[in-house]
CSV table of C-alpha atoms and ligand atoms in Angstrom, one decimal:
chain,number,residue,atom,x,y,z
A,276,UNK,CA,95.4,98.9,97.8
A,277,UNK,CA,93.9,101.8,100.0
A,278,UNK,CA,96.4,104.8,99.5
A,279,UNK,CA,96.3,108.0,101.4
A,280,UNK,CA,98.2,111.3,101.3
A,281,UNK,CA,99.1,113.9,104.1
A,282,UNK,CA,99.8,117.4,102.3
A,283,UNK,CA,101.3,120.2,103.9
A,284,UNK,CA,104.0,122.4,103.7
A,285,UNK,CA,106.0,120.6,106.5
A,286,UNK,CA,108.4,124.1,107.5
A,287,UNK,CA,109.3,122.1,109.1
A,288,UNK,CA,107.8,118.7,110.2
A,289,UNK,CA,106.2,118.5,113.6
A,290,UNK,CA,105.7,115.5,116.5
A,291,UNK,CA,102.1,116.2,115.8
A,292,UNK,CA,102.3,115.8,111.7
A,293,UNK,CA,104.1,112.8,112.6
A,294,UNK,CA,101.8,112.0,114.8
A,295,UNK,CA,99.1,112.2,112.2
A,296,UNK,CA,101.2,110.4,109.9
A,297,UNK,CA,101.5,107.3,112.2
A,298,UNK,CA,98.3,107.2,112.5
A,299,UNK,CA,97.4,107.2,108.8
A,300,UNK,CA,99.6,104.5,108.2
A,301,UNK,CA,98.0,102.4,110.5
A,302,UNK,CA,94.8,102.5,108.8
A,303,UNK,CA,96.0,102.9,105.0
A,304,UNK,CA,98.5,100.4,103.1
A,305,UNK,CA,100.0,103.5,101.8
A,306,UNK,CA,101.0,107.1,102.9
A,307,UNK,CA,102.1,109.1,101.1
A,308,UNK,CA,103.3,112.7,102.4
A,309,UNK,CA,103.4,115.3,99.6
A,310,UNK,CA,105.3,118.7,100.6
A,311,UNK,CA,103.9,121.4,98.4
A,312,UNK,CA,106.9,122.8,96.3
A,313,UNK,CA,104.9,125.9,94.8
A,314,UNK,CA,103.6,127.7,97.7
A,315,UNK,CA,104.2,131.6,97.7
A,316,UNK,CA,104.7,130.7,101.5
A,317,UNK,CA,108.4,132.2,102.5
A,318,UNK,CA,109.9,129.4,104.1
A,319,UNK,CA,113.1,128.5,106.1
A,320,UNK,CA,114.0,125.5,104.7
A,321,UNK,CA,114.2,124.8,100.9
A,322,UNK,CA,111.8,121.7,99.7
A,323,UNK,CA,115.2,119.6,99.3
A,324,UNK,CA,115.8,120.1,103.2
A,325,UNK,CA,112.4,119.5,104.3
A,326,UNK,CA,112.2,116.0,101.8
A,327,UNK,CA,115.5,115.2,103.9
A,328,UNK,CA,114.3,115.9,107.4
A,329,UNK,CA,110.4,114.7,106.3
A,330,UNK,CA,112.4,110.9,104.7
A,331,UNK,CA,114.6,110.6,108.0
A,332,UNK,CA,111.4,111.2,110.4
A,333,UNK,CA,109.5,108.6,108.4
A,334,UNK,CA,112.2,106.3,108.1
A,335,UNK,CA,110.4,103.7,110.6
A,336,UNK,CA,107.6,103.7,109.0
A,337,UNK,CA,107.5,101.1,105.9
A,338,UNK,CA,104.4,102.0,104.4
A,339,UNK,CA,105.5,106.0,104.5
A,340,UNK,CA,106.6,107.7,101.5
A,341,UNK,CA,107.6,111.6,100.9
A,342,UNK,CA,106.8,113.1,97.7
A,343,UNK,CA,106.4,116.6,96.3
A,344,UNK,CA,103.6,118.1,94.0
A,345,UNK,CA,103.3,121.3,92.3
A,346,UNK,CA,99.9,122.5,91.7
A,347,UNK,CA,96.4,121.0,92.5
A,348,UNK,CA,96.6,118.6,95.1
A,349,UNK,CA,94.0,116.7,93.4
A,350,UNK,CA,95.5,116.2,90.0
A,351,UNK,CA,98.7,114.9,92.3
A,352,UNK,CA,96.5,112.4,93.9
A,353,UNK,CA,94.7,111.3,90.5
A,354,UNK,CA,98.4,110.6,88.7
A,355,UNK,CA,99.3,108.4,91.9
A,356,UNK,CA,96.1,106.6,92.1
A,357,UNK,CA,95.6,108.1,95.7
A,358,UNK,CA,92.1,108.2,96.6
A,359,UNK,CA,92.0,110.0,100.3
A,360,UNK,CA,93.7,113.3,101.6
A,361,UNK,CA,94.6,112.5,105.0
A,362,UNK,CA,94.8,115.8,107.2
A,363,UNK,CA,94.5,116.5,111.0
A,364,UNK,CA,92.2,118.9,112.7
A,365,UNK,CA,94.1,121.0,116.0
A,366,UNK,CA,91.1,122.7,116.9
A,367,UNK,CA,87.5,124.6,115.6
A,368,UNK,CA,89.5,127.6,113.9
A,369,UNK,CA,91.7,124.6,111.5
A,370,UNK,CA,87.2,123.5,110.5
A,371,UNK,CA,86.3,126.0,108.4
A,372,UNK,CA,89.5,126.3,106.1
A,373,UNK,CA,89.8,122.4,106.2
A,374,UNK,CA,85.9,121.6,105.4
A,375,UNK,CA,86.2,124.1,102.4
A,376,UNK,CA,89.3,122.6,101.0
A,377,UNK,CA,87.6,118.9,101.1
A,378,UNK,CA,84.4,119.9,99.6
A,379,UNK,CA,86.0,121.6,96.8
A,380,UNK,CA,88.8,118.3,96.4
A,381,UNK,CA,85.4,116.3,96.5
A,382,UNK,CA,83.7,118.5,93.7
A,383,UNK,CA,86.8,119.0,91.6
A,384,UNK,CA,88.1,114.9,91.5
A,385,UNK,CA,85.6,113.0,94.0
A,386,UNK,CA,89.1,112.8,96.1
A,387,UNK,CA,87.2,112.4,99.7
A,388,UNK,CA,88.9,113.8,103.0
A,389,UNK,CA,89.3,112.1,106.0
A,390,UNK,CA,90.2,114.2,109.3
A,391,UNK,CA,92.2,112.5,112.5
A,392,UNK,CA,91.5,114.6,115.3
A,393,UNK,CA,94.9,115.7,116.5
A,394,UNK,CA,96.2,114.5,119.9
A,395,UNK,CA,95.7,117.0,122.8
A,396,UNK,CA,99.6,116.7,123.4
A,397,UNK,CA,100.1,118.8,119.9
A,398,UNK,CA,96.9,120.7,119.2
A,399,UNK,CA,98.7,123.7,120.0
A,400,UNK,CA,101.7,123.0,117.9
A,401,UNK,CA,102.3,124.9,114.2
A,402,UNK,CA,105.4,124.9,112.2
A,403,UNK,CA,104.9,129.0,112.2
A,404,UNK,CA,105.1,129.0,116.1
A,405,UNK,CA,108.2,126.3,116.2
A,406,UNK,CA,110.1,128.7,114.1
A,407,UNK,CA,109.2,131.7,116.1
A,408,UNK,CA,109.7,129.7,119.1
A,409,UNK,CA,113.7,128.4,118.0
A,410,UNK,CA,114.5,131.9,116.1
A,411,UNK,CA,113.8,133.7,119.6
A,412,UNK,CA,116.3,131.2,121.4
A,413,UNK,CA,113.5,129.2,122.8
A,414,UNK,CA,113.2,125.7,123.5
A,415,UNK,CA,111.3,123.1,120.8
A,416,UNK,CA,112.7,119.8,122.1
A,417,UNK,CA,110.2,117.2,122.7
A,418,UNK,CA,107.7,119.2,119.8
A,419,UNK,CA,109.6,118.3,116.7
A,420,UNK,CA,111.6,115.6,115.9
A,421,UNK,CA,115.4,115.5,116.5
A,422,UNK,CA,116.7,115.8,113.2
A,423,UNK,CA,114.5,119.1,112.8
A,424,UNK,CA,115.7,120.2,116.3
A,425,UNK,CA,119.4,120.0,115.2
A,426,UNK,CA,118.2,121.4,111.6
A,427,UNK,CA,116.9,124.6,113.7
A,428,UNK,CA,119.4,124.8,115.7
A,429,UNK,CA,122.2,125.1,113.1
A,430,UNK,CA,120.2,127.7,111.3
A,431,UNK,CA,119.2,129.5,114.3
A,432,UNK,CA,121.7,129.7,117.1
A,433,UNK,CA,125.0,128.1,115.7
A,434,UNK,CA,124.4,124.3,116.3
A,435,UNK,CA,122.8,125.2,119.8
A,436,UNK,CA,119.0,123.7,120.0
B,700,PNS,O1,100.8,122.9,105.5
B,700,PNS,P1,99.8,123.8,104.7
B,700,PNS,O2,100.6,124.9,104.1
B,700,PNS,O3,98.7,124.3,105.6
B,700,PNS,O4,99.2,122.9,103.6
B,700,PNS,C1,98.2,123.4,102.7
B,700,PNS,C2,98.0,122.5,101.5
B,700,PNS,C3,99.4,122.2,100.8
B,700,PNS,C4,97.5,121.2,101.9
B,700,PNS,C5,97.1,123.2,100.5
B,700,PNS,O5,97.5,124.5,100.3
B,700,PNS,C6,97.0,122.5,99.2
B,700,PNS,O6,96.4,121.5,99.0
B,700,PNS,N1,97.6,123.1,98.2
B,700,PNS,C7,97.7,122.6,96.8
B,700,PNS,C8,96.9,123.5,95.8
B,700,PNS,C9,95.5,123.1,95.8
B,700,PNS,O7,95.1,121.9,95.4
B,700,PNS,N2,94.6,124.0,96.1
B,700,PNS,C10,93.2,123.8,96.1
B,700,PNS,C11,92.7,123.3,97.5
B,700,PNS,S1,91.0,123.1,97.5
């Protein structure tokens, strides 16, 4: 079975991780998406929350699963028999950081990386921005999906998106 992961922090989940996500699926039996539970990252919502909103946005995919890892990324992948890290690449400034982190997963388990250029429609999108975006009062509909628009908008604004 050819098994992939998307890692990330999902804070939250974005139409282009999903986006990324799809896309995996279509070429791997299985995804799994693995939201990293350690990360000194202050985040807005707790890893509970963004497993909820991540399993909802996945739901119609079949071949999607959400996980969490603590930790290397590669020992997660080596206990789940996972043998790709799926990521997406936005633009030249997400290279450098990205191409590091596969050639050091490559050194440390022979876990290869595979890179899906991001769709134009979301390279500009960032969980960061989305929350600095719906904190101000501004609009994220159509960048996130609608679970994670009502999620901010109940933190945010009082149930207004
Ligand atoms: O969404 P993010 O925060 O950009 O995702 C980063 C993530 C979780 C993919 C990366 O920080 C990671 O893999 N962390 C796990 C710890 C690890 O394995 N570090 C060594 C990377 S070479």
């Amino acid at each position: 079975m050819r098994t992939a992961v998307c890692p990330g922090s999902f804070d939250p989940v974005t139409n282009g991780h999903l986006d990324v996500f799809g896309r995996a699926a279509a070429m791997y039996d299985e995804v799994t998406v693995a939201v990293l539970s350690n990360s000194t990252k202050s985040a807005l919502f707790t890893i509970d929350e963004r497993i909820a909103l991540l399993r909802e946005a996945v739901a119609p995919w079949a071949n999607i699963k959400v996980a969490t890892f603590q930790g290397l990324l590669v020992e997660f992948c080596q206990k789940n028999e996972i043998g790709v890290i799926v990521k997406g690449l936005r633009a030249v400034s997400d290279f450098d950081y990205e191409l590091q982190m596969a050639q050091m997963n490559y050194r440390l388990a022979k876990v290869e990386t595979a890179f899906i250029a991001t769709n134009p429609e979301y390279g500009y999108l960032s969980s960061s921005l989305i929350k600095e975006i719906s904190r101000n009062g501004g609009d994220v509909s159509g960048l996130v999906p609608d679970n994670v628009l009502q999620a901010l908008g109940e933190r945010h604004n009082g149930g207004k998106s």
